[in-house]
mmCIF file of C-alpha atoms and ligand atoms in Angstrom:
data_model
loop_
_atom_site.group_PDB
_atom_site.id
_atom_site.type_symbol
_atom_site.label_atom_id
_atom_site.label_comp_id
_atom_site.label_asym_id
_atom_site.label_seq_id
_atom_site.Cartn_x
_atom_site.Cartn_y
_atom_site.Cartn_z
ATOM 1 C CA MET A 1 17.148 24.123 25.324
ATOM 2 C CA TYR A 2 15.877 24.449 21.937
ATOM 3 C CA TYR A 3 17.941 23.759 18.600
ATOM 4 C CA GLY A 4 17.025 24.899 15.175
ATOM 5 C CA ALA A 5 17.441 22.528 11.944
ATOM 6 C CA ILE A 6 17.128 23.398 8.304
ATOM 7 C CA GLU A 7 17.288 20.967 5.372
ATOM 8 C CA ALA A 8 17.872 23.058 2.358
ATOM 9 C CA GLY A 9 16.935 21.651 -0.781
ATOM 10 C CA GLY A 10 16.396 22.618 -4.370
ATOM 11 C CA THR A 11 12.705 21.955 -4.139
ATOM 12 C CA LYS A 12 11.814 22.825 -0.625
ATOM 13 C CA PHE A 13 13.271 23.747 2.899
ATOM 14 C CA VAL A 14 12.240 21.957 5.714
ATOM 15 C CA CYS A 15 12.831 23.752 9.034
ATOM 16 C CA ALA A 16 12.363 22.278 12.427
ATOM 17 C CA VAL A 17 12.811 23.224 16.256
ATOM 18 C CA GLY A 18 13.820 20.103 18.547
ATOM 19 C CA LEU A 19 15.526 18.857 21.650
ATOM 20 C CA GLU A 20 18.830 17.637 22.619
ATOM 21 C CA ASN A 21 17.589 14.214 22.417
ATOM 22 C CA GLY A 22 16.779 14.536 18.776
ATOM 23 C CA GLU A 23 13.084 14.948 19.226
ATOM 24 C CA ILE A 24 11.265 17.346 16.634
ATOM 25 C CA LEU A 25 8.839 19.538 18.191
ATOM 26 C CA GLU A 26 7.706 21.497 15.338
ATOM 27 C CA LYS A 27 8.525 21.306 11.670
ATOM 28 C CA ILE A 28 7.437 23.161 8.510
ATOM 29 C CA ARG A 29 7.993 23.007 4.887
ATOM 30 C CA ILE A 30 8.752 26.128 2.671
ATOM 31 C CA GLU A 31 8.952 26.161 -1.199
ATOM 32 C CA THR A 32 12.483 27.181 -2.537
ATOM 33 C CA THR A 33 11.955 30.218 -4.658
ATOM 34 C CA MET A 34 14.403 33.176 -4.557
ATOM 35 C CA PRO A 35 16.774 33.219 -1.631
ATOM 36 C CA GLU A 36 15.269 36.320 0.184
ATOM 37 C CA GLU A 37 11.808 34.906 0.153
ATOM 38 C CA THR A 38 12.462 31.496 1.153
ATOM 39 C CA LEU A 39 14.901 32.362 3.921
ATOM 40 C CA GLY A 40 12.450 35.276 5.095
ATOM 41 C CA ALA A 41 9.954 32.245 5.718
ATOM 42 C CA VAL A 42 12.667 30.190 7.498
ATOM 43 C CA ILE A 43 13.912 33.260 9.774
ATOM 44 C CA ASP A 44 9.931 34.092 10.487
ATOM 45 C CA PHE A 45 9.554 30.365 11.609
ATOM 46 C CA PHE A 46 12.513 30.334 14.014
ATOM 47 C CA ARG A 47 11.869 33.731 15.673
ATOM 48 C CA LYS A 48 9.361 32.430 18.000
ATOM 49 C CA TYR A 49 11.931 30.287 19.809
ATOM 50 C CA SER A 50 15.138 31.226 21.658
ATOM 51 C CA LEU A 51 17.604 28.820 19.906
ATOM 52 C CA LYS A 52 20.893 27.756 21.321
ATOM 53 C CA ALA A 53 22.144 26.705 17.863
ATOM 54 C CA ILE A 54 21.113 26.262 14.227
ATOM 55 C CA GLY A 55 22.231 23.313 11.935
ATOM 56 C CA ILE A 56 21.977 23.500 8.267
ATOM 57 C CA GLY A 57 22.181 20.615 5.935
ATOM 58 C CA SER A 58 22.187 22.088 2.237
ATOM 59 C CA PHE A 59 22.120 21.208 -1.418
ATOM 60 C CA GLY A 60 25.413 21.845 -2.951
ATOM 61 C CA PRO A 61 28.016 22.403 -3.883
ATOM 62 C CA ILE A 62 28.609 24.530 -0.787
ATOM 63 C CA ASP A 63 31.789 25.794 0.665
ATOM 64 C CA ILE A 64 32.357 24.340 4.218
ATOM 65 C CA ASN A 65 35.991 25.628 4.760
ATOM 66 C CA ARG A 66 35.885 27.789 7.788
ATOM 67 C CA ASN A 67 39.206 29.489 6.355
ATOM 68 C CA SER A 68 37.531 30.348 3.061
ATOM 69 C CA LYS A 69 36.371 33.671 1.926
ATOM 70 C CA THR A 70 33.206 32.108 0.729
ATOM 71 C CA TYR A 71 32.599 30.009 3.670
ATOM 72 C CA GLY A 72 28.891 29.419 4.200
ATOM 73 C CA PHE A 73 27.941 29.879 0.442
ATOM 74 C CA ILE A 74 26.064 27.737 -1.767
ATOM 75 C CA THR A 75 28.651 27.966 -4.686
ATOM 76 C CA SER A 76 28.284 26.786 -8.369
ATOM 77 C CA THR A 77 24.689 25.626 -8.181
ATOM 78 C CA PRO A 78 22.756 26.360 -11.680
ATOM 79 C CA LYS A 79 19.586 26.914 -9.382
ATOM 80 C CA LYS A 80 18.459 30.613 -10.294
ATOM 81 C CA GLY A 81 19.222 33.029 -7.554
ATOM 82 C CA TRP A 82 21.209 30.759 -5.479
ATOM 83 C CA THR A 83 24.657 30.853 -7.243
ATOM 84 C CA ASN A 84 27.305 32.078 -4.807
ATOM 85 C CA TYR A 85 24.660 32.852 -2.169
ATOM 86 C CA PRO A 86 25.717 33.100 1.190
ATOM 87 C CA ILE A 87 23.297 31.195 3.304
ATOM 88 C CA VAL A 88 25.233 31.089 6.545
ATOM 89 C CA LYS A 89 25.555 34.823 6.795
ATOM 90 C CA THR A 90 21.838 35.475 6.253
ATOM 91 C CA ILE A 91 20.940 33.123 9.147
ATOM 92 C CA GLN A 92 23.826 34.403 11.391
ATOM 93 C CA GLU A 93 22.541 37.957 10.740
ATOM 94 C CA ALA A 94 19.182 36.995 12.164
ATOM 95 C CA PHE A 95 20.483 34.956 14.784
ATOM 96 C CA SER A 96 23.825 35.433 16.792
ATOM 97 C CA VAL A 97 24.066 31.883 17.648
ATOM 98 C CA PRO A 98 26.408 29.103 16.558
ATOM 99 C CA ILE A 99 25.649 27.755 13.201
ATOM 100 C CA PHE A 100 26.535 24.297 11.719
ATOM 101 C CA PHE A 101 26.774 23.952 8.129
ATOM 102 C CA ASN A 102 27.434 21.004 6.047
ATOM 103 C CA THR A 103 26.031 19.126 3.166
ATOM 104 C CA ASP A 104 22.380 17.375 2.867
ATOM 105 C CA VAL A 105 23.931 13.978 2.579
ATOM 106 C CA ASN A 106 26.672 14.534 5.474
ATOM 107 C CA VAL A 107 23.875 15.569 7.886
ATOM 108 C CA ALA A 108 21.848 12.604 6.639
ATOM 109 C CA ALA A 109 24.647 10.309 7.475
ATOM 110 C CA LEU A 110 24.862 12.069 10.970
ATOM 111 C CA GLY A 111 20.966 11.755 11.669
ATOM 112 C CA GLU A 112 21.334 7.950 10.851
ATOM 113 C CA LEU A 113 24.163 7.654 13.227
ATOM 114 C CA GLU A 114 22.844 9.493 16.097
ATOM 115 C CA LYS A 115 19.221 8.245 15.833
ATOM 116 C CA GLY A 116 18.606 5.881 12.920
ATOM 117 C CA ALA A 117 19.886 2.740 11.305
ATOM 118 C CA ALA A 118 23.570 3.513 12.566
ATOM 119 C CA LYS A 119 22.658 4.112 16.057
ATOM 120 C CA GLY A 120 25.641 3.001 18.496
ATOM 121 C CA LEU A 121 28.187 3.029 15.550
ATOM 122 C CA ASP A 122 30.837 5.448 14.982
ATOM 123 C CA SER A 123 30.944 5.416 11.306
ATOM 124 C CA CYS A 124 28.158 5.069 8.355
ATOM 125 C CA LEU A 125 27.747 6.087 4.757
ATOM 126 C CA TYR A 126 24.496 7.755 3.518
ATOM 127 C CA ILE A 127 23.778 7.659 -0.191
ATOM 128 C CA THR A 128 20.906 9.459 -1.861
ATOM 129 C CA VAL A 129 19.690 8.332 -5.298
ATOM 130 C CA GLY A 130 17.357 10.955 -6.523
ATOM 131 C CA THR A 131 17.688 13.974 -8.833
ATOM 132 C CA GLY A 132 21.176 13.801 -8.244
ATOM 133 C CA ILE A 133 23.488 11.122 -6.487
ATOM 134 C CA GLY A 134 25.427 12.291 -3.421
ATOM 135 C CA ALA A 135 26.809 10.565 -0.564
ATOM 136 C CA GLY A 136 28.063 11.617 3.029
ATOM 137 C CA ALA A 137 29.780 9.792 5.714
ATOM 138 C CA VAL A 138 30.575 9.867 9.468
ATOM 139 C CA VAL A 139 34.146 8.232 9.988
ATOM 140 C CA GLN A 140 35.351 7.617 13.647
ATOM 141 C CA GLY A 141 32.420 9.808 14.642
ATOM 142 C CA GLN A 142 33.326 12.870 12.444
ATOM 143 C CA LEU A 143 31.767 13.976 9.491
ATOM 144 C CA LEU A 144 34.119 13.256 6.433
ATOM 145 C CA GLU A 145 35.610 16.526 5.140
ATOM 146 C CA GLY A 146 38.863 17.252 3.560
ATOM 147 C CA PHE A 147 39.590 20.067 1.235
ATOM 148 C CA SER A 148 35.952 20.405 0.740
ATOM 149 C CA HIS A 149 33.079 17.856 1.242
ATOM 150 C CA PRO A 150 33.071 14.543 -0.877
ATOM 151 C CA GLU A 151 31.391 14.404 -4.193
ATOM 152 C CA MET A 152 30.896 10.699 -4.151
ATOM 153 C CA GLY A 153 28.059 10.851 -6.768
ATOM 154 C CA HIS A 154 30.577 11.606 -9.404
ATOM 155 C CA ILE A 155 32.836 8.324 -9.369
ATOM 156 C CA LEU A 156 33.463 6.428 -12.357
ATOM 157 C CA VAL A 157 31.597 3.130 -12.740
ATOM 158 C CA ARG A 158 31.925 0.285 -15.418
ATOM 159 C CA ARG A 159 29.428 0.563 -18.026
ATOM 160 C CA HIS A 160 26.759 -2.281 -18.065
ATOM 161 C CA ALA A 161 26.985 -4.140 -21.227
ATOM 162 C CA ASP A 162 23.491 -3.748 -22.533
ATOM 163 C CA ASP A 163 23.929 0.147 -21.540
ATOM 164 C CA THR A 164 23.935 2.326 -24.533
ATOM 165 C CA TYR A 165 22.645 5.490 -22.954
ATOM 166 C CA GLU A 166 25.227 8.409 -23.097
ATOM 167 C CA GLY A 167 24.768 9.713 -19.309
ATOM 168 C CA LYS A 168 23.321 12.697 -18.129
ATOM 169 C CA CYS A 169 26.103 14.502 -16.067
ATOM 170 C CA PRO A 170 26.893 17.895 -17.523
ATOM 171 C CA PHE A 171 30.586 17.503 -16.463
ATOM 172 C CA HIS A 172 31.454 13.736 -16.742
ATOM 173 C CA LYS A 173 28.509 12.394 -18.784
ATOM 174 C CA ASP A 174 28.619 8.904 -17.749
ATOM 175 C CA CYS A 175 29.941 9.052 -14.006
ATOM 176 C CA LEU A 176 27.773 7.098 -11.466
ATOM 177 C CA GLU A 177 25.355 10.338 -11.236
ATOM 178 C CA GLY A 178 25.286 10.345 -15.126
ATOM 179 C CA LEU A 179 24.147 6.895 -15.353
ATOM 180 C CA ALA A 180 22.029 6.102 -12.413
ATOM 181 C CA SER A 181 20.298 9.368 -10.949
ATOM 182 C CA GLY A 182 16.559 9.465 -11.429
ATOM 183 C CA PRO A 183 16.538 11.825 -14.372
ATOM 184 C CA ALA A 184 19.191 9.431 -16.146
ATOM 185 C CA VAL A 185 16.893 6.535 -15.502
ATOM 186 C CA GLU A 186 13.853 8.272 -16.922
ATOM 187 C CA GLU A 187 15.674 9.476 -20.123
ATOM 188 C CA ARG A 188 17.352 6.110 -20.775
ATOM 189 C CA TRP A 189 14.075 4.298 -20.396
ATOM 190 C CA GLY A 190 11.745 7.146 -21.517
ATOM 191 C CA LYS A 191 9.343 6.848 -18.504
ATOM 192 C CA LYS A 192 9.084 8.078 -15.170
ATOM 193 C CA ALA A 193 10.965 5.776 -12.740
ATOM 194 C CA VAL A 194 7.790 5.067 -10.670
ATOM 195 C CA ASP A 195 6.027 3.616 -13.694
ATOM 196 C CA LEU A 196 9.277 1.333 -14.523
ATOM 197 C CA ALA A 197 8.398 -0.639 -11.299
ATOM 198 C CA ASP A 198 7.929 -3.834 -12.770
ATOM 199 C CA ARG A 199 10.684 -3.600 -15.601
ATOM 200 C CA MET A 200 13.261 -6.074 -14.122
ATOM 201 C CA GLN A 201 15.856 -4.896 -16.798
ATOM 202 C CA VAL A 202 15.891 -1.345 -15.392
ATOM 203 C CA TRP A 203 16.504 -2.457 -11.849
ATOM 204 C CA GLU A 204 19.219 -4.958 -12.715
ATOM 205 C CA MET A 205 21.114 -2.249 -14.397
ATOM 206 C CA GLU A 206 20.489 0.314 -11.681
ATOM 207 C CA ALA A 207 21.610 -2.116 -9.068
ATOM 208 C CA TYR A 208 24.815 -2.570 -11.064
ATOM 209 C CA TYR A 209 25.768 0.715 -11.035
ATOM 210 C CA ILE A 210 24.883 1.368 -7.421
ATOM 211 C CA ALA A 211 26.787 -1.819 -6.413
ATOM 212 C CA GLN A 212 29.875 -0.771 -7.967
ATOM 213 C CA ALA A 213 29.807 2.454 -6.093
ATOM 214 C CA LEU A 214 29.024 0.624 -2.561
ATOM 215 C CA MET A 215 31.962 -1.614 -3.477
ATOM 216 C CA GLN A 216 34.450 1.353 -3.798
ATOM 217 C CA TYR A 217 32.964 3.224 -0.754
ATOM 218 C CA MET A 218 33.487 -0.045 1.272
ATOM 219 C CA LEU A 219 36.993 -0.518 0.207
ATOM 220 C CA ILE A 220 37.961 3.078 0.681
ATOM 221 C CA LEU A 221 36.095 4.177 3.850
ATOM 222 C CA ALA A 222 35.041 0.858 5.435
ATOM 223 C CA PRO A 223 31.979 2.126 6.861
ATOM 224 C CA LYS A 224 30.067 0.250 9.551
ATOM 225 C CA LYS A 225 26.762 0.865 7.624
ATOM 226 C CA ILE A 226 25.511 1.886 4.495
ATOM 227 C CA ILE A 227 22.172 3.556 4.188
ATOM 228 C CA LEU A 228 20.481 4.034 0.788
ATOM 229 C CA GLY A 229 17.935 7.028 0.504
ATOM 230 C CA GLY A 230 16.397 9.070 -2.160
ATOM 231 C CA GLY A 231 13.515 8.747 -4.544
ATOM 232 C CA ILE A 232 14.682 5.990 -6.584
ATOM 233 C CA MET A 233 15.547 3.745 -3.488
ATOM 234 C CA LYS A 234 11.738 3.833 -2.778
ATOM 235 C CA GLN A 235 11.773 0.901 -5.259
ATOM 236 C CA ARG A 236 12.346 -1.576 -2.538
ATOM 237 C CA GLN A 237 12.997 -4.463 -5.082
ATOM 238 C CA LEU A 238 16.677 -2.674 -5.455
ATOM 239 C CA PHE A 239 17.969 -3.632 -2.189
ATOM 240 C CA PRO A 240 18.379 -7.291 -2.704
ATOM 241 C CA LEU A 241 19.661 -6.723 -5.924
ATOM 242 C CA VAL A 242 22.106 -4.403 -4.791
ATOM 243 C CA ARG A 243 23.248 -6.461 -1.911
ATOM 244 C CA GLN A 244 23.830 -9.588 -4.373
ATOM 245 C CA LYS A 245 25.806 -7.694 -6.705
ATOM 246 C CA VAL A 246 27.868 -6.286 -4.031
ATOM 247 C CA LYS A 247 28.592 -9.601 -2.963
ATOM 248 C CA ASP A 248 29.380 -10.790 -6.655
ATOM 249 C CA LEU A 249 31.616 -7.884 -7.128
ATOM 250 C CA LEU A 250 33.661 -8.284 -3.799
ATOM 251 C CA ASN A 251 33.914 -12.146 -4.719
ATOM 252 C CA GLY A 252 34.790 -13.120 -1.470
ATOM 253 C CA TYR A 253 37.076 -10.202 -0.521
ATOM 254 C CA LEU A 254 36.342 -8.120 2.666
ATOM 255 C CA ALA A 255 35.761 -11.576 4.318
ATOM 256 C CA PHE A 256 34.076 -10.183 7.551
ATOM 257 C CA PRO A 257 31.119 -12.119 8.550
ATOM 258 C CA GLU A 258 29.447 -9.145 10.159
ATOM 259 C CA ILE A 259 29.528 -7.586 6.805
ATOM 260 C CA LEU A 260 29.349 -10.479 3.998
ATOM 261 C CA ASP A 261 27.278 -12.962 5.540
ATOM 262 C CA ASN A 262 24.744 -10.228 7.012
ATOM 263 C CA LEU A 263 24.260 -7.788 3.881
ATOM 264 C CA GLU A 264 20.643 -7.487 5.065
ATOM 265 C CA ALA A 265 21.528 -5.646 7.992
ATOM 266 C CA TYR A 266 24.665 -3.762 6.364
ATOM 267 C CA ILE A 267 23.060 -2.362 3.371
ATOM 268 C CA VAL A 268 19.639 -0.959 4.502
ATOM 269 C CA PRO A 269 17.141 1.890 3.904
ATOM 270 C CA PRO A 270 17.154 5.076 6.281
ATOM 271 C CA ALA A 271 15.695 3.999 9.555
ATOM 272 C CA LEU A 272 14.499 7.740 9.904
ATOM 273 C CA GLY A 273 12.738 7.693 6.403
ATOM 274 C CA ASP A 274 12.472 11.132 4.852
ATOM 275 C CA ASP A 275 13.554 12.760 8.175
ATOM 276 C CA ALA A 276 17.206 11.462 8.120
ATOM 277 C CA GLY A 277 18.237 15.137 6.911
ATOM 278 C CA ILE A 278 16.316 17.431 9.214
ATOM 279 C CA ILE A 279 17.431 14.997 12.206
ATOM 280 C CA GLY A 280 20.917 15.123 11.024
ATOM 281 C CA ALA A 281 20.783 18.998 11.069
ATOM 282 C CA LEU A 282 19.397 19.210 14.534
ATOM 283 C CA TYR A 283 22.283 17.022 15.682
ATOM 284 C CA GLY A 284 24.651 19.455 13.931
ATOM 285 C CA ALA A 285 23.066 22.211 15.896
ATOM 286 C CA ILE A 286 23.783 20.099 18.938
ATOM 287 C CA ARG A 287 27.266 19.312 18.028
ATOM 288 C CA VAL A 288 28.239 23.132 17.304
ATOM 289 C CA ALA A 289 26.481 24.259 20.526
ATOM 290 C CA GLU A 290 28.771 21.822 22.516
ATOM 291 C CA LYS A 291 31.818 23.214 21.163
HETATM 292 P P1 ADP B 1 15.710 15.048 -4.519
HETATM 293 O O1 ADP B 1 16.824 14.225 -5.042
HETATM 294 O O2 ADP B 1 15.392 15.978 -5.572
HETATM 295 O O3 ADP B 1 15.794 15.643 -3.225
HETATM 296 P P2 ADP B 1 14.138 12.589 -4.545
HETATM 297 O O4 ADP B 1 14.932 12.041 -3.549
HETATM 298 O O5 ADP B 1 12.719 12.320 -4.291
HETATM 299 O O6 ADP B 1 14.297 14.165 -4.478
HETATM 300 O O7 ADP B 1 14.586 12.037 -5.936
HETATM 301 C C1 ADP B 1 13.827 12.462 -6.892
HETATM 302 C C2 ADP B 1 13.821 11.488 -8.338
HETATM 303 O O8 ADP B 1 13.418 10.155 -7.702
HETATM 304 C C3 ADP B 1 13.115 11.720 -9.378
HETATM 305 O O9 ADP B 1 13.893 11.277 -10.678
HETATM 306 C C4 ADP B 1 11.908 10.694 -9.419
HETATM 307 O O10 ADP B 1 11.348 10.403 -10.516
HETATM 308 C C5 ADP B 1 12.446 9.553 -8.524
HETATM 309 N N1 ADP B 1 11.310 8.935 -7.609
HETATM 310 C C6 ADP B 1 10.784 9.558 -6.705
HETATM 311 N N2 ADP B 1 9.753 8.707 -6.199
HETATM 312 C C7 ADP B 1 10.086 7.634 -6.738
HETATM 313 C C8 ADP B 1 9.450 6.086 -6.574
HETATM 314 N N3 ADP B 1 8.490 6.001 -5.529
HETATM 315 N N4 ADP B 1 10.019 5.367 -7.495
HETATM 316 C C9 ADP B 1 11.171 5.529 -8.432
HETATM 317 N N5 ADP B 1 11.606 6.667 -8.367
HETATM 318 C C10 ADP B 1 11.167 7.746 -7.624
HETATM 319 ZN ZN1 ZN B 2 29.296 13.672 -12.847
#
């Protein structure tokens, strides 16, 4: 039985076909241009397979409320051509199979839970620190959803004493994304993030913001594992800094030995690397087919 998976991003779409055990058989990358062109290529790729279901993890914001008139739409993105675009409908018209639709970060959390760093657990949180900041979570085996998907990148954080940068979020200026996304780091320090690797002050400040976010996610959701992905987290020196600051901020609160005494195993990079999203989308397809 074959399942289709789509990781829909603002720069590229990754499409894959895989099996029930999460194994990927074929995978391609398609540039994100205009919807008709990009999705035309996506549909061509899947045509040669007989699929049981398709899972989509998408950039957002998206409408995942099945009772909504705009269910399956990419909604208020500034990305040209994609504002209010009915991505699920386009795929559904080409393939009459069940379709799973959720955010890129929620499916990445699902991928890490099923086959990655959180394997065997029933909860985890996945956060990406890249062009934007977003987080998804699985709680008691289910993807976290309420009136919509969570928007955990836009939480408020306490400002670092040495930080005079105004913040980059178009809505809130100095929310977490506004202060700690890749573009915010680059504008504050005037250089590409990758070229700031040896500037300790940069990563100390970055870790200060990320650690505050993790503390809040821990206090609110109590996830059994936290996975940090995205371009900025390729700076691996961030991991020990973030763990130390989480520990300092919690200050002995949440006195669970499996957490506080073992943060190396609790706050981790994605075990699936850059494949967390596409493998999660595959598991989304598997889940929706079982329903
Ligand atoms: P996106 O969020 O667009 O899917 P990424 O997760 O790769 O893509 O995030 C892109 C951001 O991460 C950019 O701001 C980029 O400068 C930064 N970035 C990418 N690779 C690295 C790296 N190796 N070290 C530090 N920053 C990086
Ligand atoms: Zn914001």
